């Protein structure tokens, strides 16, 4: 069974250990195909990053792999640095929110990173 088939199977298994994560993933995938979705640009960018993650030839592979490690920890409520990671994701959310009060500062921070 391919990995994608296994994930789809887990999506329908309400007793699956990581059901919340899997359901959220499917919500994001659904939004990816919904061109009228409110956050369509954000979702498209997320999928571009996911594609880069699997492209071993990309010049930024180390950065992208590290990002995915951080994302994995974001969903692991028992992670040692959970508070820091959750705060990072709040900042990332603000980065994509063009109406955020401190948008210029946040964008500059991401340029520096």
PDB file of N, CA and C in Angstrom:
ATOM      1  N   UNK A   1       0.847  -1.179   0.000  1.00  0.00           N
ATOM      2  CA  UNK A   1       0.000   0.000   0.000  1.00  0.00           C
ATOM      3  C   UNK A   1       0.889   1.238   0.000  1.00  0.00           C
ATOM      4  N   UNK A   2       0.610   2.151  -0.896  1.00  0.00           N
ATOM      5  CA  UNK A   2       1.410   3.374  -0.953  1.00  0.00           C
ATOM      6  C   UNK A   2       1.142   4.240   0.274  1.00  0.00           C
ATOM      7  N   UNK A   3       2.068   5.157   0.523  1.00  0.00           N
ATOM      8  CA  UNK A   3       1.943   6.046   1.676  1.00  0.00           C
ATOM      9  C   UNK A   3       0.659   6.874   1.610  1.00  0.00           C
ATOM     10  N   UNK A   4       0.316   7.377   0.412  1.00  0.00           N
ATOM     11  CA  UNK A   4      -0.895   8.194   0.289  1.00  0.00           C
ATOM     12  C   UNK A   4      -2.148   7.372   0.583  1.00  0.00           C
ATOM     13  N   UNK A   5      -2.166   6.096   0.159  1.00  0.00           N
ATOM     14  CA  UNK A   5      -3.317   5.240   0.464  1.00  0.00           C
ATOM     15  C   UNK A   5      -3.439   5.010   1.961  1.00  0.00           C
ATOM     16  N   UNK A   6      -2.298   4.866   2.640  1.00  0.00           N
ATOM     17  CA  UNK A   6      -2.312   4.664   4.091  1.00  0.00           C
ATOM     18  C   UNK A   6      -2.887   5.894   4.790  1.00  0.00           C
ATOM     19  N   UNK A   7      -2.487   7.078   4.356  1.00  0.00           N
ATOM     20  CA  UNK A   7      -3.001   8.314   4.955  1.00  0.00           C
ATOM     21  C   UNK A   7      -4.498   8.436   4.712  1.00  0.00           C
ATOM     22  N   UNK A   8      -4.938   8.118   3.505  1.00  0.00           N
ATOM     23  CA  UNK A   8      -6.369   8.186   3.193  1.00  0.00           C
ATOM     24  C   UNK A   8      -7.138   7.201   4.063  1.00  0.00           C
ATOM     25  N   UNK A   9      -6.579   5.999   4.250  1.00  0.00           N
ATOM     26  CA  UNK A   9      -7.216   5.014   5.129  1.00  0.00           C
ATOM     27  C   UNK A   9      -7.350   5.539   6.545  1.00  0.00           C
ATOM     28  N   UNK A  10      -6.302   6.185   7.053  1.00  0.00           N
ATOM     29  CA  UNK A  10      -6.340   6.744   8.407  1.00  0.00           C
ATOM     30  C   UNK A  10      -7.379   7.857   8.516  1.00  0.00           C
ATOM     31  N   UNK A  11      -7.568   8.595   7.430  1.00  0.00           N
ATOM     32  CA  UNK A  11      -8.550   9.689   7.436  1.00  0.00           C
ATOM     33  C   UNK A  11      -9.946   9.165   7.772  1.00  0.00           C
ATOM     34  N   UNK A  12     -10.245   7.966   7.312  1.00  0.00           N
ATOM     35  CA  UNK A  12     -11.568   7.382   7.554  1.00  0.00           C
ATOM     36  C   UNK A  12     -11.619   6.555   8.836  1.00  0.00           C
ATOM     37  N   UNK A  13     -10.470   6.356   9.479  1.00  0.00           N
ATOM     38  CA  UNK A  13     -10.393   5.591  10.729  1.00  0.00           C
ATOM     39  C   UNK A  13     -10.450   6.570  11.898  1.00  0.00           C
ATOM     40  N   UNK A  14     -11.640   6.742  12.468  1.00  0.00           N
ATOM     41  CA  UNK A  14     -11.838   7.736  13.533  1.00  0.00           C
ATOM     42  C   UNK A  14     -11.030   7.421  14.788  1.00  0.00           C
ATOM     43  N   UNK A  15     -10.559   6.171  14.914  1.00  0.00           N
ATOM     44  CA  UNK A  15      -9.773   5.801  16.094  1.00  0.00           C
ATOM     45  C   UNK A  15      -8.273   5.955  15.858  1.00  0.00           C
ATOM     46  N   UNK A  16      -7.881   6.440  14.685  1.00  0.00           N
ATOM     47  CA  UNK A  16      -6.453   6.588  14.369  1.00  0.00           C
ATOM     48  C   UNK A  16      -5.788   7.506  15.388  1.00  0.00           C
ATOM     49  N   UNK A  17      -4.565   7.173  15.751  1.00  0.00           N
ATOM     50  CA  UNK A  17      -3.812   7.910  16.770  1.00  0.00           C
ATOM     51  C   UNK A  17      -3.681   9.394  16.428  1.00  0.00           C
ATOM     52  N   UNK A  18      -3.386   9.703  15.192  1.00  0.00           N
ATOM     53  CA  UNK A  18      -3.159  11.086  14.759  1.00  0.00           C
ATOM     54  C   UNK A  18      -4.336  11.637  13.959  1.00  0.00           C
ATOM     55  N   UNK A  19      -5.551  11.253  14.345  1.00  0.00           N
ATOM     56  CA  UNK A  19      -6.726  11.619  13.554  1.00  0.00           C
ATOM     57  C   UNK A  19      -6.843  13.123  13.343  1.00  0.00           C
ATOM     58  N   UNK A  20      -6.608  13.919  14.391  1.00  0.00           N
ATOM     59  CA  UNK A  20      -6.735  15.376  14.251  1.00  0.00           C
ATOM     60  C   UNK A  20      -5.779  15.931  13.209  1.00  0.00           C
ATOM     61  N   UNK A  21      -4.531  15.444  13.241  1.00  0.00           N
ATOM     62  CA  UNK A  21      -3.531  15.908  12.266  1.00  0.00           C
ATOM     63  C   UNK A  21      -3.964  15.547  10.853  1.00  0.00           C
ATOM     64  N   UNK A  22      -4.439  14.298  10.709  1.00  0.00           N
ATOM     65  CA  UNK A  22      -4.813  13.810   9.380  1.00  0.00           C
ATOM     66  C   UNK A  22      -6.018  14.591   8.854  1.00  0.00           C
ATOM     67  N   UNK A  23      -7.003  14.819   9.714  1.00  0.00           N
ATOM     68  CA  UNK A  23      -8.186  15.574   9.296  1.00  0.00           C
ATOM     69  C   UNK A  23      -7.790  16.989   8.882  1.00  0.00           C
ATOM     70  N   UNK A  24      -6.879  17.607   9.639  1.00  0.00           N
ATOM     71  CA  UNK A  24      -6.438  18.966   9.311  1.00  0.00           C
ATOM     72  C   UNK A  24      -5.713  18.987   7.965  1.00  0.00           C
ATOM     73  N   UNK A  25      -4.900  17.969   7.725  1.00  0.00           N
ATOM     74  CA  UNK A  25      -4.200  17.861   6.444  1.00  0.00           C
ATOM     75  C   UNK A  25      -5.197  17.801   5.298  1.00  0.00           C
ATOM     76  N   UNK A  26      -6.245  17.006   5.458  1.00  0.00           N
ATOM     77  CA  UNK A  26      -7.246  16.898   4.399  1.00  0.00           C
ATOM     78  C   UNK A  26      -8.021  18.202   4.226  1.00  0.00           C
ATOM     79  N   UNK A  27      -8.243  18.930   5.309  1.00  0.00           N
ATOM     80  CA  UNK A  27      -8.883  20.245   5.179  1.00  0.00           C
ATOM     81  C   UNK A  27      -8.014  21.175   4.336  1.00  0.00           C
ATOM     82  N   UNK A  28      -6.707  21.159   4.590  1.00  0.00           N
ATOM     83  CA  UNK A  28      -5.783  22.012   3.831  1.00  0.00           C
ATOM     84  C   UNK A  28      -5.772  21.597   2.364  1.00  0.00           C
ATOM     85  N   UNK A  29      -5.748  20.282   2.116  1.00  0.00           N
ATOM     86  CA  UNK A  29      -5.752  19.792   0.730  1.00  0.00           C
ATOM     87  C   UNK A  29      -7.044  20.223   0.036  1.00  0.00           C
ATOM     88  N   UNK A  30      -8.169  20.124   0.740  1.00  0.00           N
ATOM     89  CA  UNK A  30      -9.447  20.556   0.163  1.00  0.00           C
ATOM     90  C   UNK A  30      -9.418  22.024  -0.213  1.00  0.00           C
ATOM     91  N   UNK A  31      -8.859  22.846   0.679  1.00  0.00           N
ATOM     92  CA  UNK A  31      -8.761  24.279   0.391  1.00  0.00           C
ATOM     93  C   UNK A  31      -7.845  24.539  -0.798  1.00  0.00           C
ATOM     94  N   UNK A  32      -6.815  23.707  -0.950  1.00  0.00           N
ATOM     95  CA  UNK A  32      -5.877  23.876  -2.065  1.00  0.00           C
ATOM     96  C   UNK A  32      -6.606  23.800  -3.403  1.00  0.00           C
ATOM     97  N   UNK A  33      -7.612  22.947  -3.470  1.00  0.00           N
ATOM     98  CA  UNK A  33      -8.343  22.772  -4.723  1.00  0.00           C
ATOM     99  C   UNK A  33      -9.542  23.717  -4.839  1.00  0.00           C
ATOM    100  N   UNK A  34      -9.828  24.461  -3.773  1.00  0.00           N
ATOM    101  CA  UNK A  34     -10.938  25.420  -3.781  1.00  0.00           C
ATOM    102  C   UNK A  34     -10.382  26.798  -4.122  1.00  0.00           C
ATOM    103  N   UNK A  35     -10.481  27.174  -5.390  1.00  0.00           N
ATOM    104  CA  UNK A  35      -9.887  28.431  -5.864  1.00  0.00           C
ATOM    105  C   UNK A  35     -10.531  29.659  -5.225  1.00  0.00           C
ATOM    106  N   UNK A  36     -11.726  29.484  -4.650  1.00  0.00           N
ATOM    107  CA  UNK A  36     -12.390  30.620  -4.019  1.00  0.00           C
ATOM    108  C   UNK A  36     -12.082  30.706  -2.523  1.00  0.00           C
ATOM    109  N   UNK A  37     -11.237  29.803  -2.017  1.00  0.00           N
ATOM    110  CA  UNK A  37     -10.911  29.803  -0.585  1.00  0.00           C
ATOM    111  C   UNK A  37     -10.307  31.144  -0.178  1.00  0.00           C
ATOM    112  N   UNK A  38     -10.663  31.591   1.010  1.00  0.00           N
ATOM    113  CA  UNK A  38     -10.215  32.891   1.529  1.00  0.00           C
ATOM    114  C   UNK A  38      -8.690  32.999   1.556  1.00  0.00           C
ATOM    115  N   UNK A  39      -8.012  31.939   1.964  1.00  0.00           N
ATOM    116  CA  UNK A  39      -6.553  31.951   2.118  1.00  0.00           C
ATOM    117  C   UNK A  39      -5.853  31.215   0.980  1.00  0.00           C
ATOM    118  N   UNK A  40      -6.390  31.309  -0.219  1.00  0.00           N
ATOM    119  CA  UNK A  40      -5.863  30.527  -1.339  1.00  0.00           C
ATOM    120  C   UNK A  40      -4.376  30.767  -1.579  1.00  0.00           C
ATOM    121  N   UNK A  41      -3.922  32.025  -1.505  1.00  0.00           N
ATOM    122  CA  UNK A  41      -2.504  32.316  -1.734  1.00  0.00           C
ATOM    123  C   UNK A  41      -1.618  31.633  -0.705  1.00  0.00           C
ATOM    124  N   UNK A  42      -2.030  31.663   0.566  1.00  0.00           N
ATOM    125  CA  UNK A  42      -1.254  31.018   1.624  1.00  0.00           C
ATOM    126  C   UNK A  42      -1.156  29.520   1.378  1.00  0.00           C
ATOM    127  N   UNK A  43      -2.306  28.926   1.015  1.00  0.00           N
ATOM    128  CA  UNK A  43      -2.352  27.477   0.830  1.00  0.00           C
ATOM    129  C   UNK A  43      -1.489  27.074  -0.353  1.00  0.00           C
ATOM    130  N   UNK A  44      -1.546  27.836  -1.435  1.00  0.00           N
ATOM    131  CA  UNK A  44      -0.721  27.545  -2.605  1.00  0.00           C
ATOM    132  C   UNK A  44       0.756  27.625  -2.246  1.00  0.00           C
ATOM    133  N   UNK A  45       1.129  28.635  -1.458  1.00  0.00           N
ATOM    134  CA  UNK A  45       2.528  28.780  -1.058  1.00  0.00           C
ATOM    135  C   UNK A  45       2.972  27.597  -0.200  1.00  0.00           C
ATOM    136  N   UNK A  46       2.082  27.139   0.682  1.00  0.00           N
ATOM    137  CA  UNK A  46       2.386  25.973   1.509  1.00  0.00           C
ATOM    138  C   UNK A  46       2.671  24.761   0.630  1.00  0.00           C
ATOM    139  N   UNK A  47       1.851  24.545  -0.390  1.00  0.00           N
ATOM    140  CA  UNK A  47       2.063  23.400  -1.273  1.00  0.00           C
ATOM    141  C   UNK A  47       3.338  23.557  -2.095  1.00  0.00           C
ATOM    142  N   UNK A  48       3.694  24.784  -2.456  1.00  0.00           N
ATOM    143  CA  UNK A  48       4.972  25.003  -3.140  1.00  0.00           C
ATOM    144  C   UNK A  48       6.124  24.586  -2.236  1.00  0.00           C
ATOM    145  N   UNK A  49       6.037  24.923  -0.939  1.00  0.00           N
ATOM    146  CA  UNK A  49       7.091  24.537   0.003  1.00  0.00           C
ATOM    147  C   UNK A  49       7.140  23.025   0.171  1.00  0.00           C
ATOM    148  N   UNK A  50       5.970  22.387   0.190  1.00  0.00           N
ATOM    149  CA  UNK A  50       5.934  20.928   0.319  1.00  0.00           C
ATOM    150  C   UNK A  50       6.607  20.283  -0.889  1.00  0.00           C
ATOM    151  N   UNK A  51       6.341  20.815  -2.083  1.00  0.00           N
ATOM    152  CA  UNK A  51       6.996  20.269  -3.282  1.00  0.00           C
ATOM    153  C   UNK A  51       8.507  20.417  -3.178  1.00  0.00           C
ATOM    154  N   UNK A  52       8.976  21.577  -2.702  1.00  0.00           N
ATOM    155  CA  UNK A  52      10.418  21.787  -2.552  1.00  0.00           C
ATOM    156  C   UNK A  52      11.014  20.805  -1.551  1.00  0.00           C
ATOM    157  N   UNK A  53      10.239  20.472  -0.522  1.00  0.00           N
ATOM    158  CA  UNK A  53      10.712  19.536   0.502  1.00  0.00           C
ATOM    159  C   UNK A  53      11.075  18.191  -0.120  1.00  0.00           C
ATOM    160  N   UNK A  54      10.305  17.784  -1.132  1.00  0.00           N
ATOM    161  CA  UNK A  54      10.550  16.495  -1.767  1.00  0.00           C
ATOM    162  C   UNK A  54      11.522  16.590  -2.943  1.00  0.00           C
ATOM    163  N   UNK A  55      11.925  17.806  -3.309  1.00  0.00           N
ATOM    164  CA  UNK A  55      12.880  18.013  -4.399  1.00  0.00           C
ATOM    165  C   UNK A  55      14.282  18.092  -3.810  1.00  0.00           C
ATOM    166  N   UNK A  56      15.002  16.979  -3.855  1.00  0.00           N
ATOM    167  CA  UNK A  56      16.326  16.899  -3.219  1.00  0.00           C
ATOM    168  C   UNK A  56      17.366  17.770  -3.921  1.00  0.00           C
ATOM    169  N   UNK A  57      17.051  18.287  -5.097  1.00  0.00           N
ATOM    170  CA  UNK A  57      17.995  19.120  -5.838  1.00  0.00           C
ATOM    171  C   UNK A  57      17.867  20.598  -5.504  1.00  0.00           C
ATOM    172  N   UNK A  58      16.846  20.962  -4.737  1.00  0.00           N
ATOM    173  CA  UNK A  58      16.636  22.376  -4.441  1.00  0.00           C
ATOM    174  C   UNK A  58      17.806  22.932  -3.640  1.00  0.00           C
ATOM    175  N   UNK A  59      18.253  24.163  -3.947  1.00  0.00           N
ATOM    176  CA  UNK A  59      19.415  24.720  -3.252  1.00  0.00           C
ATOM    177  C   UNK A  59      19.145  25.022  -1.777  1.00  0.00           C
ATOM    178  N   UNK A  60      17.868  25.103  -1.397  1.00  0.00           N
ATOM    179  CA  UNK A  60      17.518  25.442  -0.015  1.00  0.00           C
ATOM    180  C   UNK A  60      17.007  24.228   0.754  1.00  0.00           C
ATOM    181  N   UNK A  61      17.454  23.035   0.379  1.00  0.00           N
ATOM    182  CA  UNK A  61      16.918  21.815   0.989  1.00  0.00           C
ATOM    183  C   UNK A  61      17.080  21.809   2.502  1.00  0.00           C
ATOM    184  N   UNK A  62      18.231  22.242   3.019  1.00  0.00           N
ATOM    185  CA  UNK A  62      18.447  22.223   4.470  1.00  0.00           C
ATOM    186  C   UNK A  62      17.440  23.112   5.195  1.00  0.00           C
ATOM    187  N   UNK A  63      17.215  24.316   4.661  1.00  0.00           N
ATOM    188  CA  UNK A  63      16.257  25.234   5.287  1.00  0.00           C
ATOM    189  C   UNK A  63      14.848  24.645   5.269  1.00  0.00           C
ATOM    190  N   UNK A  64      14.480  24.072   4.122  1.00  0.00           N
ATOM    191  CA  UNK A  64      13.129  23.532   3.973  1.00  0.00           C
ATOM    192  C   UNK A  64      12.941  22.321   4.880  1.00  0.00           C
ATOM    193  N   UNK A  65      13.955  21.448   4.953  1.00  0.00           N
ATOM    194  CA  UNK A  65      13.871  20.278   5.828  1.00  0.00           C
ATOM    195  C   UNK A  65      13.718  20.719   7.280  1.00  0.00           C
ATOM    196  N   UNK A  66      14.441  21.758   7.677  1.00  0.00           N
ATOM    197  CA  UNK A  66      14.346  22.269   9.047  1.00  0.00           C
ATOM    198  C   UNK A  66      12.944  22.823   9.317  1.00  0.00           C
ATOM    199  N   UNK A  67      12.383  23.514   8.333  1.00  0.00           N
ATOM    200  CA  UNK A  67      11.022  24.029   8.464  1.00  0.00           C
ATOM    201  C   UNK A  67      10.046  22.890   8.726  1.00  0.00           C
ATOM    202  N   UNK A  68      10.200  21.786   7.992  1.00  0.00           N
ATOM    203  CA  UNK A  68       9.291  20.661   8.189  1.00  0.00           C
ATOM    204  C   UNK A  68       9.503  19.984   9.534  1.00  0.00           C
ATOM    205  N   UNK A  69      10.728  19.984  10.045  1.00  0.00           N
ATOM    206  CA  UNK A  69      10.958  19.474  11.399  1.00  0.00           C
ATOM    207  C   UNK A  69      10.206  20.329  12.408  1.00  0.00           C
ATOM    208  N   UNK A  70      10.252  21.644  12.222  1.00  0.00           N
ATOM    209  CA  UNK A  70       9.545  22.565  13.121  1.00  0.00           C
ATOM    210  C   UNK A  70       8.038  22.346  13.016  1.00  0.00           C
ATOM    211  N   UNK A  71       7.533  22.159  11.796  1.00  0.00           N
ATOM    212  CA  UNK A  71       6.104  21.903  11.609  1.00  0.00           C
ATOM    213  C   UNK A  71       5.704  20.614  12.319  1.00  0.00           C
ATOM    214  N   UNK A  72       6.541  19.582  12.222  1.00  0.00           N
ATOM    215  CA  UNK A  72       6.264  18.321  12.917  1.00  0.00           C
ATOM    216  C   UNK A  72       6.156  18.528  14.417  1.00  0.00           C
ATOM    217  N   UNK A  73       7.040  19.353  14.975  1.00  0.00           N
ATOM    218  CA  UNK A  73       7.000  19.633  16.408  1.00  0.00           C
ATOM    219  C   UNK A  73       5.770  20.447  16.770  1.00  0.00           C
ATOM    220  N   UNK A  74       5.315  21.279  15.856  1.00  0.00           N
ATOM    221  CA  UNK A  74       4.119  22.095  16.113  1.00  0.00           C
ATOM    222  C   UNK A  74       2.917  21.211  16.418  1.00  0.00           C
ATOM    223  N   UNK A  75       2.844  20.064  15.749  1.00  0.00           N
ATOM    224  CA  UNK A  75       1.715  19.160  15.952  1.00  0.00           C
ATOM    225  C   UNK A  75       1.946  18.190  17.110  1.00  0.00           C
ATOM    226  N   UNK A  76       3.175  18.175  17.656  1.00  0.00           N
ATOM    227  CA  UNK A  76       3.509  17.288  18.778  1.00  0.00           C
ATOM    228  C   UNK A  76       3.355  18.078  20.075  1.00  0.00           C
ATOM    229  N   UNK A  77       2.201  17.923  20.725  1.00  0.00           N
ATOM    230  CA  UNK A  77       1.900  18.715  21.924  1.00  0.00           C
ATOM    231  C   UNK A  77       2.865  18.422  23.065  1.00  0.00           C
ATOM    232  N   UNK A  78       3.587  17.294  22.985  1.00  0.00           N
ATOM    233  CA  UNK A  78       4.532  16.955  24.047  1.00  0.00           C
ATOM    234  C   UNK A  78       5.942  17.451  23.739  1.00  0.00           C
ATOM    235  N   UNK A  79       6.115  18.164  22.622  1.00  0.00           N
ATOM    236  CA  UNK A  79       7.448  18.654  22.249  1.00  0.00           C
ATOM    237  C   UNK A  79       8.007  19.547  23.352  1.00  0.00           C
ATOM    238  N   UNK A  80       9.294  19.441  23.586  1.00  0.00           N
ATOM    239  CA  UNK A  80       9.974  20.166  24.664  1.00  0.00           C
ATOM    240  C   UNK A  80       9.770  21.678  24.554  1.00  0.00           C
ATOM    241  N   UNK A  81       9.873  22.212  23.361  1.00  0.00           N
ATOM    242  CA  UNK A  81       9.772  23.659  23.137  1.00  0.00           C
ATOM    243  C   UNK A  81       8.431  24.055  22.536  1.00  0.00           C
ATOM    244  N   UNK A  82       7.362  23.394  22.971  1.00  0.00           N
ATOM    245  CA  UNK A  82       6.059  23.606  22.336  1.00  0.00           C
ATOM    246  C   UNK A  82       5.636  25.072  22.348  1.00  0.00           C
ATOM    247  N   UNK A  83       5.821  25.770  23.468  1.00  0.00           N
ATOM    248  CA  UNK A  83       5.399  27.176  23.542  1.00  0.00           C
ATOM    249  C   UNK A  83       6.132  28.038  22.518  1.00  0.00           C
ATOM    250  N   UNK A  84       7.446  27.821  22.393  1.00  0.00           N
ATOM    251  CA  UNK A  84       8.230  28.595  21.419  1.00  0.00           C
ATOM    252  C   UNK A  84       7.755  28.306  20.001  1.00  0.00           C
ATOM    253  N   UNK A  85       7.501  27.019  19.736  1.00  0.00           N
ATOM    254  CA  UNK A  85       7.093  26.616  18.389  1.00  0.00           C
ATOM    255  C   UNK A  85       5.716  27.197  18.064  1.00  0.00           C
ATOM    256  N   UNK A  86       4.791  27.139  19.018  1.00  0.00           N
ATOM    257  CA  UNK A  86       3.458  27.701  18.795  1.00  0.00           C
ATOM    258  C   UNK A  86       3.559  29.200  18.518  1.00  0.00           C
ATOM    259  N   UNK A  87       4.429  29.893  19.249  1.00  0.00           N
ATOM    260  CA  UNK A  87       4.605  31.335  19.036  1.00  0.00           C
ATOM    261  C   UNK A  87       5.172  31.609  17.640  1.00  0.00           C
ATOM    262  N   UNK A  88       6.109  30.771  17.219  1.00  0.00           N
ATOM    263  CA  UNK A  88       6.670  30.904  15.873  1.00  0.00           C
ATOM    264  C   UNK A  88       5.572  30.812  14.827  1.00  0.00           C
ATOM    265  N   UNK A  89       4.651  29.864  15.002  1.00  0.00           N
ATOM    266  CA  UNK A  89       3.568  29.717  14.034  1.00  0.00           C
ATOM    267  C   UNK A  89       2.607  30.895  14.082  1.00  0.00           C
ATOM    268  N   UNK A  90       2.424  31.493  15.253  1.00  0.00           N
ATOM    269  CA  UNK A  90       1.620  32.719  15.317  1.00  0.00           C
ATOM    270  C   UNK A  90       2.283  33.819  14.496  1.00  0.00           C
ATOM    271  N   UNK A  91       3.609  33.925  14.601  1.00  0.00           N
ATOM    272  CA  UNK A  91       4.354  34.937  13.837  1.00  0.00           C
ATOM    273  C   UNK A  91       4.254  34.642  12.344  1.00  0.00           C
ATOM    274  N   UNK A  92       4.374  33.355  11.973  1.00  0.00           N
ATOM    275  CA  UNK A  92       4.254  32.977  10.555  1.00  0.00           C
ATOM    276  C   UNK A  92       2.862  33.349  10.042  1.00  0.00           C
ATOM    277  N   UNK A  93       1.834  33.107  10.856  1.00  0.00           N
ATOM    278  CA  UNK A  93       0.473  33.491  10.472  1.00  0.00           C
ATOM    279  C   UNK A  93       0.370  34.979  10.207  1.00  0.00           C
ATOM    280  N   UNK A  94       1.005  35.777  11.073  1.00  0.00           N
ATOM    281  CA  UNK A  94       0.996  37.228  10.875  1.00  0.00           C
ATOM    282  C   UNK A  94       1.733  37.609   9.597  1.00  0.00           C
ATOM    283  N   UNK A  95       2.772  36.852   9.256  1.00  0.00           N
ATOM    284  CA  UNK A  95       3.534  37.130   8.034  1.00  0.00           C
ATOM    285  C   UNK A  95       2.627  37.077   6.808  1.00  0.00           C
ATOM    286  N   UNK A  96       1.677  36.151   6.824  1.00  0.00           N
ATOM    287  CA  UNK A  96       0.781  35.998   5.683  1.00  0.00           C
ATOM    288  C   UNK A  96      -0.449  36.903   5.770  1.00  0.00           C
ATOM    289  N   UNK A  97      -0.633  37.553   6.925  1.00  0.00           N
ATOM    290  CA  UNK A  97      -1.784  38.441   7.121  1.00  0.00           C
ATOM    291  C   UNK A  97      -1.365  39.869   6.785  1.00  0.00           C
ATOM    292  N   UNK A  98      -1.653  40.279   5.563  1.00  0.00           N
ATOM    293  CA  UNK A  98      -1.207  41.591   5.074  1.00  0.00           C
ATOM    294  C   UNK A  98      -1.821  42.746   5.866  1.00  0.00           C
ATOM    295  N   UNK A  99      -2.906  42.462   6.595  1.00  0.00           N
ATOM    296  CA  UNK A  99      -3.541  43.523   7.372  1.00  0.00           C
ATOM    297  C   UNK A  99      -3.019  43.586   8.809  1.00  0.00           C
ATOM    298  N   UNK A 100      -2.061  42.722   9.157  1.00  0.00           N
ATOM    299  CA  UNK A 100      -1.524  42.715  10.520  1.00  0.00           C
ATOM    300  C   UNK A 100      -0.918  44.074  10.863  1.00  0.00           C
ATOM    301  N   UNK A 101      -1.086  44.481  12.105  1.00  0.00           N
ATOM    302  CA  UNK A 101      -0.627  45.795  12.578  1.00  0.00           C
ATOM    303  C   UNK A 101       0.869  46.003  12.326  1.00  0.00           C
ATOM    304  N   UNK A 102       1.679  44.994  12.612  1.00  0.00           N
ATOM    305  CA  UNK A 102       3.140  45.103  12.484  1.00  0.00           C
ATOM    306  C   UNK A 102       3.655  44.396  11.233  1.00  0.00           C
ATOM    307  N   UNK A 103       2.878  44.434  10.154  1.00  0.00           N
ATOM    308  CA  UNK A 103       3.248  43.662   8.965  1.00  0.00           C
ATOM    309  C   UNK A 103       4.644  43.992   8.450  1.00  0.00           C
ATOM    310  N   UNK A 104       5.005  45.269   8.404  1.00  0.00           N
ATOM    311  CA  UNK A 104       6.325  45.644   7.882  1.00  0.00           C
ATOM    312  C   UNK A 104       7.446  45.049   8.720  1.00  0.00           C
ATOM    313  N   UNK A 105       7.313  45.108  10.045  1.00  0.00           N
ATOM    314  CA  UNK A 105       8.340  44.543  10.929  1.00  0.00           C
ATOM    315  C   UNK A 105       8.448  43.037  10.740  1.00  0.00           C
ATOM    316  N   UNK A 106       7.285  42.386  10.652  1.00  0.00           N
ATOM    317  CA  UNK A 106       7.272  40.929  10.518  1.00  0.00           C
ATOM    318  C   UNK A 106       7.883  40.522   9.183  1.00  0.00           C
ATOM    319  N   UNK A 107       7.514  41.218   8.102  1.00  0.00           N
ATOM    320  CA  UNK A 107       8.073  40.906   6.785  1.00  0.00           C
ATOM    321  C   UNK A 107       9.586  41.086   6.798  1.00  0.00           C
ATOM    322  N   UNK A 108      10.060  42.135   7.452  1.00  0.00           N
ATOM    323  CA  UNK A 108      11.500  42.381   7.528  1.00  0.00           C
ATOM    324  C   UNK A 108      12.201  41.256   8.290  1.00  0.00           C
ATOM    325  N   UNK A 109      11.568  40.801   9.366  1.00  0.00           N
ATOM    326  CA  UNK A 109      12.122  39.686  10.134  1.00  0.00           C
ATOM    327  C   UNK A 109      12.297  38.463   9.243  1.00  0.00           C
ATOM    328  N   UNK A 110      11.294  38.172   8.413  1.00  0.00           N
ATOM    329  CA  UNK A 110      11.388  37.011   7.539  1.00  0.00           C
ATOM    330  C   UNK A 110      12.446  37.209   6.455  1.00  0.00           C
ATOM    331  N   UNK A 111      12.624  38.443   6.000  1.00  0.00           N
ATOM    332  CA  UNK A 111      13.695  38.715   5.040  1.00  0.00           C
ATOM    333  C   UNK A 111      15.050  38.439   5.674  1.00  0.00           C
ATOM    334  N   UNK A 112      15.205  38.816   6.946  1.00  0.00           N
ATOM    335  CA  UNK A 112      16.471  38.588   7.658  1.00  0.00           C
ATOM    336  C   UNK A 112      16.715  37.103   7.845  1.00  0.00           C
ATOM    337  N   UNK A 113      15.646  36.362   8.214  1.00  0.00           N
ATOM    338  CA  UNK A 113      15.781  34.914   8.413  1.00  0.00           C
ATOM    339  C   UNK A 113      16.181  34.271   7.106  1.00  0.00           C
TER     340      UNK A 113
END
